[in-house]
Short mmCIF file of C-alpha atoms in Angstrom, two decimals:
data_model
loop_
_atom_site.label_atom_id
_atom_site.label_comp_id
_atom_site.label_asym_id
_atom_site.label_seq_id
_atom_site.Cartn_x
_atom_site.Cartn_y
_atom_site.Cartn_z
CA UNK A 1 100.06 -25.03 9.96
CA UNK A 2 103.36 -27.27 10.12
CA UNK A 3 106.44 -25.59 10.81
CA UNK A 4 109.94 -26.68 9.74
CA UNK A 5 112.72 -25.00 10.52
CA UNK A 6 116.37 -25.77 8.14
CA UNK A 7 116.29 -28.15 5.30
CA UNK A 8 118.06 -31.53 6.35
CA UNK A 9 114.88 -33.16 7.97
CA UNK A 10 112.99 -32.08 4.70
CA UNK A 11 110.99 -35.13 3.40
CA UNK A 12 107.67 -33.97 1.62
CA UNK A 13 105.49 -36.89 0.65
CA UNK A 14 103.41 -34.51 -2.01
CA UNK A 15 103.80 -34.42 -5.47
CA UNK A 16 103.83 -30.72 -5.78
CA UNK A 17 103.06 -27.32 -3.93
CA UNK A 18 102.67 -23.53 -4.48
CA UNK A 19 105.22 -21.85 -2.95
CA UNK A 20 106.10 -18.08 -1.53
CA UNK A 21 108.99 -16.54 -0.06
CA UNK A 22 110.00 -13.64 1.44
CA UNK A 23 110.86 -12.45 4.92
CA UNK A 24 107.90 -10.90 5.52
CA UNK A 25 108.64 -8.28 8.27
CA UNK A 26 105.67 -7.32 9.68
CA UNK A 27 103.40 -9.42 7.71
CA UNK A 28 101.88 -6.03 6.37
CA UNK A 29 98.66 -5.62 3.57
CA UNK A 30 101.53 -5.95 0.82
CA UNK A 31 102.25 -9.10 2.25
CA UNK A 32 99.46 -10.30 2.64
CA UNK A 33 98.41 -10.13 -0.89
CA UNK A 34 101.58 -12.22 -1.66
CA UNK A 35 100.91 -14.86 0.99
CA UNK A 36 96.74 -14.75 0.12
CA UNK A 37 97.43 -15.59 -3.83
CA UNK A 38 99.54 -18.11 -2.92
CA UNK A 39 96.84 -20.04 -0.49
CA UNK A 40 94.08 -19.39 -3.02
CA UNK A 41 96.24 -21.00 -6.17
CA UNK A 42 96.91 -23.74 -3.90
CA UNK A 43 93.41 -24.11 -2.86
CA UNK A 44 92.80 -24.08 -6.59
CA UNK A 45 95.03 -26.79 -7.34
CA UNK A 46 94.21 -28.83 -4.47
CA UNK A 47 97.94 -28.41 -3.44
CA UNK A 48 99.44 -27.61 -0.14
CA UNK A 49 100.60 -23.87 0.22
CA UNK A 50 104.14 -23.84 1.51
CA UNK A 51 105.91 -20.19 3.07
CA UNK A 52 109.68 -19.94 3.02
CA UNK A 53 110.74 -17.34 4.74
CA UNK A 54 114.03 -16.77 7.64
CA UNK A 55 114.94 -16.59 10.97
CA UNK A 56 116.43 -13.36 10.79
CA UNK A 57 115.97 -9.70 8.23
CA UNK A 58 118.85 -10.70 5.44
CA UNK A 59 120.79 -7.30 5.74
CA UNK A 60 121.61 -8.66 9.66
CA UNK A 61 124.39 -10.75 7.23
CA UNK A 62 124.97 -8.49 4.20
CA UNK A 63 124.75 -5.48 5.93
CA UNK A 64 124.99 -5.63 9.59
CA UNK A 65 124.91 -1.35 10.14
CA UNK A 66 122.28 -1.68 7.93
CA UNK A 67 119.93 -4.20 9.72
CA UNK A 68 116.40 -2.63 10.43
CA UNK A 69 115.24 -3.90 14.01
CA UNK A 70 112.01 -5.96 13.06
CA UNK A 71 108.23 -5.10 13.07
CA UNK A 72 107.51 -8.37 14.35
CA UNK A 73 108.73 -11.54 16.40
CA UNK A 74 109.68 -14.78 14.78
CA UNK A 75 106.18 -16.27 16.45
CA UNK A 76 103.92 -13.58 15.78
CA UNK A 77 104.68 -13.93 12.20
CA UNK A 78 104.59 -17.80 12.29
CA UNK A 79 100.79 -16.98 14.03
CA UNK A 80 99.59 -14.64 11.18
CA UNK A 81 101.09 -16.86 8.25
CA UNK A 82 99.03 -19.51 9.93
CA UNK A 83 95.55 -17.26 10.23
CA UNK A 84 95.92 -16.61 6.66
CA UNK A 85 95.61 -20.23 5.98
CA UNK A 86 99.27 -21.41 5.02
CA UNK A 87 99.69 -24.92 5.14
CA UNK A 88 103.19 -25.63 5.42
CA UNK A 89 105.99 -22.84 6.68
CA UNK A 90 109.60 -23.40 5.80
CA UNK A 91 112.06 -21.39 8.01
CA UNK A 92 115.44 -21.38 7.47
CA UNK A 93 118.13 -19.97 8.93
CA UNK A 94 120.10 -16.93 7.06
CA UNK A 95 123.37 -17.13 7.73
CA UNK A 96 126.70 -16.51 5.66
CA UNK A 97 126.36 -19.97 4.02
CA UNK A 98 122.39 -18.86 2.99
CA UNK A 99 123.95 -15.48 1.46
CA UNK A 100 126.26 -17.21 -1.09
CA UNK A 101 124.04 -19.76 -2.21
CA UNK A 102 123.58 -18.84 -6.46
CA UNK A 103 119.47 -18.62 -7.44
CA UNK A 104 120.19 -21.15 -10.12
CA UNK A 105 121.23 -23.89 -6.75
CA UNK A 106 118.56 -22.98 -4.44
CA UNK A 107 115.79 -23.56 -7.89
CA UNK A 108 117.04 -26.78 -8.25
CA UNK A 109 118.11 -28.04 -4.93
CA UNK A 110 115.47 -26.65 -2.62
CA UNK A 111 112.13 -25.83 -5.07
CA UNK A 112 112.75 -28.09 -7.37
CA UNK A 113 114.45 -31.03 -5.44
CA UNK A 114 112.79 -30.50 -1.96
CA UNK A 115 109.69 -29.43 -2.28
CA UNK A 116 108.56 -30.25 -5.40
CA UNK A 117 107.15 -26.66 -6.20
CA UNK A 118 105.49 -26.31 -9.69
CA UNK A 119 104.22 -22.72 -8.64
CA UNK A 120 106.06 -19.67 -7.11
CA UNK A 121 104.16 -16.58 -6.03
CA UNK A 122 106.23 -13.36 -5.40
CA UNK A 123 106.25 -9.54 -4.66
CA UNK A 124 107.45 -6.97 -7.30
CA UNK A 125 110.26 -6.49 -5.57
CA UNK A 126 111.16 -10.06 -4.54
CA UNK A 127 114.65 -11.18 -5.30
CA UNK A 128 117.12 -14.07 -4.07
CA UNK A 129 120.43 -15.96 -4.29
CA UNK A 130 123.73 -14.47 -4.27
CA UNK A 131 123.82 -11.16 -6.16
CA UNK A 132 120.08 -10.96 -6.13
CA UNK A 133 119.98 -12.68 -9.51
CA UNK A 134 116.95 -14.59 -8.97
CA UNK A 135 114.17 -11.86 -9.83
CA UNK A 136 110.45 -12.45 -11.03
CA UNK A 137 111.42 -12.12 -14.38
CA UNK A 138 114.15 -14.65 -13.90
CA UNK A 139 111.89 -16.68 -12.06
CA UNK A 140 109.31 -16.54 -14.91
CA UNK A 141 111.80 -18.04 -17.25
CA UNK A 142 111.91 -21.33 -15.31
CA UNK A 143 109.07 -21.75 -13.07
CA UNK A 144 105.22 -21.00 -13.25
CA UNK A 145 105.09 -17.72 -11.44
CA UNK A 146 102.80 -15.13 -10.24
CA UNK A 147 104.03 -11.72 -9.56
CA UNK A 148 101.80 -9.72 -7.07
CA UNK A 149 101.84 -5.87 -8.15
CA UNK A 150 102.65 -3.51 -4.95
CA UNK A 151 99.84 -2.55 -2.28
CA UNK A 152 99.19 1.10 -2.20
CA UNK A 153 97.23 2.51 0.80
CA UNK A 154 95.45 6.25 0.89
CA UNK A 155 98.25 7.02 -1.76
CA UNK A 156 101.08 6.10 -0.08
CA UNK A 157 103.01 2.33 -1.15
CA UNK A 158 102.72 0.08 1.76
CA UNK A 159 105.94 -1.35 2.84
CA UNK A 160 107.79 -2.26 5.69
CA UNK A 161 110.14 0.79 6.06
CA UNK A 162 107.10 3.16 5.78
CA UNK A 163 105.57 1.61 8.58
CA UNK A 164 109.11 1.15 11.11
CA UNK A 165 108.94 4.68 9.90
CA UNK A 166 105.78 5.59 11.35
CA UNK A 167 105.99 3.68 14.56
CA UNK A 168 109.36 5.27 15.04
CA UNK A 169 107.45 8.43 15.13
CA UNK A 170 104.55 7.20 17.41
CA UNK A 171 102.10 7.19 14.62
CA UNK A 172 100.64 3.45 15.23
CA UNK A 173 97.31 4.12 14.01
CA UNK A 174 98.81 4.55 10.63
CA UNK A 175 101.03 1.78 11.66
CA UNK A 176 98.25 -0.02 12.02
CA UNK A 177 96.23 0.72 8.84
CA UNK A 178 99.14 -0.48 6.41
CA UNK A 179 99.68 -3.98 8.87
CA UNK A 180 96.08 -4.82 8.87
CA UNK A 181 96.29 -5.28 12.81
CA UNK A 182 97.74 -3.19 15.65
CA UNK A 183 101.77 -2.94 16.18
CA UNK A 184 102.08 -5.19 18.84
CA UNK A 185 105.33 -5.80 20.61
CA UNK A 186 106.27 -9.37 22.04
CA UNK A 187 108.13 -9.82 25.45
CA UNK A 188 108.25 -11.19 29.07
CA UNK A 189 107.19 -9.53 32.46
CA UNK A 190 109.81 -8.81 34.93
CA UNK A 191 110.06 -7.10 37.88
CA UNK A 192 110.96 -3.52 37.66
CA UNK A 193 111.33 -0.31 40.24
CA UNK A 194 107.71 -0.74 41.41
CA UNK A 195 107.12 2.70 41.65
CA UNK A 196 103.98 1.90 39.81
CA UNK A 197 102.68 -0.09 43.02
CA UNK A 198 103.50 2.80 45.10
CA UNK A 199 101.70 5.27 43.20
CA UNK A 200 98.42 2.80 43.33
CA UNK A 201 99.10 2.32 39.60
CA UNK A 202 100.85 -1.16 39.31
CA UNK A 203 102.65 -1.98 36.17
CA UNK A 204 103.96 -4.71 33.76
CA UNK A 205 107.45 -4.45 32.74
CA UNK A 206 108.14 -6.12 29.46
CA UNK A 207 111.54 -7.44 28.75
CA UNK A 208 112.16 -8.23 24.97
CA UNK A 209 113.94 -11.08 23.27
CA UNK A 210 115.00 -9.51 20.26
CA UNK A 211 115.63 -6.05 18.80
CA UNK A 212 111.88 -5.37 17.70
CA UNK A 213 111.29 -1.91 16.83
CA UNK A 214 109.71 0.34 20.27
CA UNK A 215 107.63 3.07 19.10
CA UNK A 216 108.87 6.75 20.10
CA UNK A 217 108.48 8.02 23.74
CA UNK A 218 104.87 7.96 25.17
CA UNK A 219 102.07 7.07 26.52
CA UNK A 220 99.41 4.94 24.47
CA UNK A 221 96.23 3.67 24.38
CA UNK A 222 96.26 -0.11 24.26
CA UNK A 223 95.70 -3.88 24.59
CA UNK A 224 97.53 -6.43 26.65
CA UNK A 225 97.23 -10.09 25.90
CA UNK A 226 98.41 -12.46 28.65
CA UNK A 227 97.77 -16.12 29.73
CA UNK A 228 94.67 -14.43 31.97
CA UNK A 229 93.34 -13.36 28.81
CA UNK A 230 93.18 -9.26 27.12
CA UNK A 231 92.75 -6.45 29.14
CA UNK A 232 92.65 -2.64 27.94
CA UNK A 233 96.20 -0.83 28.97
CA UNK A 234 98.11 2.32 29.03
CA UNK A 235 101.31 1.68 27.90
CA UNK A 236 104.39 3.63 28.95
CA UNK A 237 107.50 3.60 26.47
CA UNK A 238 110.82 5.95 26.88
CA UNK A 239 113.09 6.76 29.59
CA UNK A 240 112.04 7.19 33.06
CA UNK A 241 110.70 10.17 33.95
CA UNK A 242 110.63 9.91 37.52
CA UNK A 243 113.28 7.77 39.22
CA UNK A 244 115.92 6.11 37.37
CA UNK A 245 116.51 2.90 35.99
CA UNK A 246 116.84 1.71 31.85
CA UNK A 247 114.44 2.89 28.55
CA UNK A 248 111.73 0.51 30.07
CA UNK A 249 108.35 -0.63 28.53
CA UNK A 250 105.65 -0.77 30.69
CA UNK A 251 101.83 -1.29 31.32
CA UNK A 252 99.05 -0.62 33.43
CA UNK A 253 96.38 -2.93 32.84
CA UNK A 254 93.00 -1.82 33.86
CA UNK A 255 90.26 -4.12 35.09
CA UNK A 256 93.46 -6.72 35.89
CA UNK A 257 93.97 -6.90 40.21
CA UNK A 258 97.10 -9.60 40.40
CA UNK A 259 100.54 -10.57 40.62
CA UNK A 260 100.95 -13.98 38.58
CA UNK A 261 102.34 -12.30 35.55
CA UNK A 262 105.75 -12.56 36.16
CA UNK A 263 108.13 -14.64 33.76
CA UNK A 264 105.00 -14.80 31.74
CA UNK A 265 104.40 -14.05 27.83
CA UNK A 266 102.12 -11.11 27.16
CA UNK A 267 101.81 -9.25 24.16
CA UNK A 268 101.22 -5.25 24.00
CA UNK A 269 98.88 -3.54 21.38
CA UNK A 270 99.64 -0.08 20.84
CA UNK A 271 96.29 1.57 19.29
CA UNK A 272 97.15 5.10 19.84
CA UNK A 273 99.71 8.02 21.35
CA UNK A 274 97.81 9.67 24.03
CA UNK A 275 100.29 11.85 24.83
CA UNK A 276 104.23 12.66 24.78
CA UNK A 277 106.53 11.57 27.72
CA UNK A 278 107.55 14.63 30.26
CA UNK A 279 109.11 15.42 33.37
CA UNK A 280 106.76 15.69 37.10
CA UNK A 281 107.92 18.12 39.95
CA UNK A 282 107.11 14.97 42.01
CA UNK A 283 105.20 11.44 42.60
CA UNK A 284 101.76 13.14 43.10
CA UNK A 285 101.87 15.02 40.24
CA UNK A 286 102.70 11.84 38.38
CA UNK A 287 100.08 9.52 39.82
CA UNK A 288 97.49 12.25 38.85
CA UNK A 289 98.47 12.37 35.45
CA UNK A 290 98.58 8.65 35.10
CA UNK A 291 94.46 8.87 36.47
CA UNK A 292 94.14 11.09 33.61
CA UNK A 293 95.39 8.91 31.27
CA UNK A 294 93.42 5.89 32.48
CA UNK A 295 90.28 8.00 31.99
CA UNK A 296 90.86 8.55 28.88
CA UNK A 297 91.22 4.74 27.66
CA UNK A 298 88.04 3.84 29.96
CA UNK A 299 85.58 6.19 28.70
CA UNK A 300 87.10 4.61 24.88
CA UNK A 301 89.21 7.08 23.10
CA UNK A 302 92.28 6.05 21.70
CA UNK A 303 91.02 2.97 21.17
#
């Protein structure tokens, strides 16, 4: 998949595309639909399939008390546009400027003019340009376009506030059932307390970039991806128990025996809630609960 990011270097040598847009949060079952119909008319047409979407959720702009923390990273969103076989992914940046641009200019300058798009394909609920004037039935009026209806899911509408909704609560197996994949949350390993270490239970502590969404307080059942490759994990979110220190996440990755994961990418899979956080009377009680809940993700529940 190429990736551009911003408009001025824009210089497509086709003669025309099927595009989508939206921001995509998540990249969810509902979204997927949208960004699947668009690959497949492209296929079709023997056209290049082309993804606009933005650096950041619009309401961080139009409503900054409003702005919902995201579902997913910039990159892991660029990675699952890609596995669904986009061929082309526009992002551009939303900023002040982006809000006041009128549907009518961005149709004409940037479809139109840019890109060359002779095919749209949008969600129900899809709307754009200042005011929100640029709808699928205004769309529909001007451009060839394909509305997707909206994904429903064990009788519940999939959508990206259900499921912040649901992780909020520690529910990431339904999380995971409307996304298609595990909630996974993005960061870097620094070095924490290492209270882990003395407990004979060394952990990863992941420092994010951006304000992705943490799931509540507890302990889960889990995957770790690092550059050493996956390994299962119980994963620690909420405020120390024991000790002191900041709302940390953290993870103990079984069958992994080394240090050389610091300042490192990894990527955490949360598959289940194994239990709530709570308070220990001391470090041995701890460490014996932590045994416990390394027991449970070896012999495979929770997973």
């Amino acid at each position: 998949m190429l990736v551009q990011f911003g408009l001025a270097p824009l210089a497509p040598e086709w003669d025309s595309c099927v595009v989508c847009i939206g921001t995509f949060d998540g990249v969810h079952l509902g979204h997927q639909a949208v960004i699947s119909t668009a690959v497949s008319q492209a296929l079709e047409l023997q056209q290049p399939s082309v993804l606009i979407t933005f650096d950041r959720h619009p309401a961080a702009v139009l409503a900054p008390d409003k702005n919902p923390a995201a579902i997913a990273t910039l990159g892991q969103k660029l990675r699952r546009f890609e596995a669904l076989g986009v061929t082309v992914c526009l992002v551009l940046p939303f900023d002040e400027r982006t809000s006041q641009i009128e549907a009518q200019a961005f149709l004409d300058d940037v479809l139109v003019a840019k890109l060359r798009t002779n095919s749209i394909v949008v969600g129900h609920d899809f709307a754009f340009g200042k005011g929100r004037v640029g709808t699928p039935e205004w769309l529909a009026e001007r451009l060839s376009t394909v509305v997707v209806p909206p994904c429903e899911l064990e009788g519940q509408r999939v959508s990206s506030t259900k499921i912040r909704s649901l992780i909020r609560s520690g529910d990431v197996e339904a999380a995971k059932r409307m996304l298609g994949a595990p909630f996974s949350l993005g960061g870097v390993v620094v070095k924490g307390q290492q209270l882990g270490r003395q407990l004979g239970f060394p952990t990863v502590n992941v420092a994010r970039l951006c304000d992705q969404i943490l799931p509540a307080d507890g302990v889960y059942a889990g995957r770790c991806d690092t550059v050493h490759g996956e390994f299962r994990a119980a994963i620690s979110v909420g405020h120390r128990r024991t000790g002191t220190g900041p709302c940390p996440v953290e993870a103990f990755l079984i069958d992994y025996h080394d240090d050389s994961l610091y300042g490192t990418l990894v990527e955490l899979q949360f598959a289940s809630m194994i239990r709530e956080q709570r308070d220990f009377d001391d470090f041995d009680a701890l460490a014996e609960q932590i045994r416990k809940d390394v027991a449970v993700i070896e012999n495979g529940l929770g997973i």
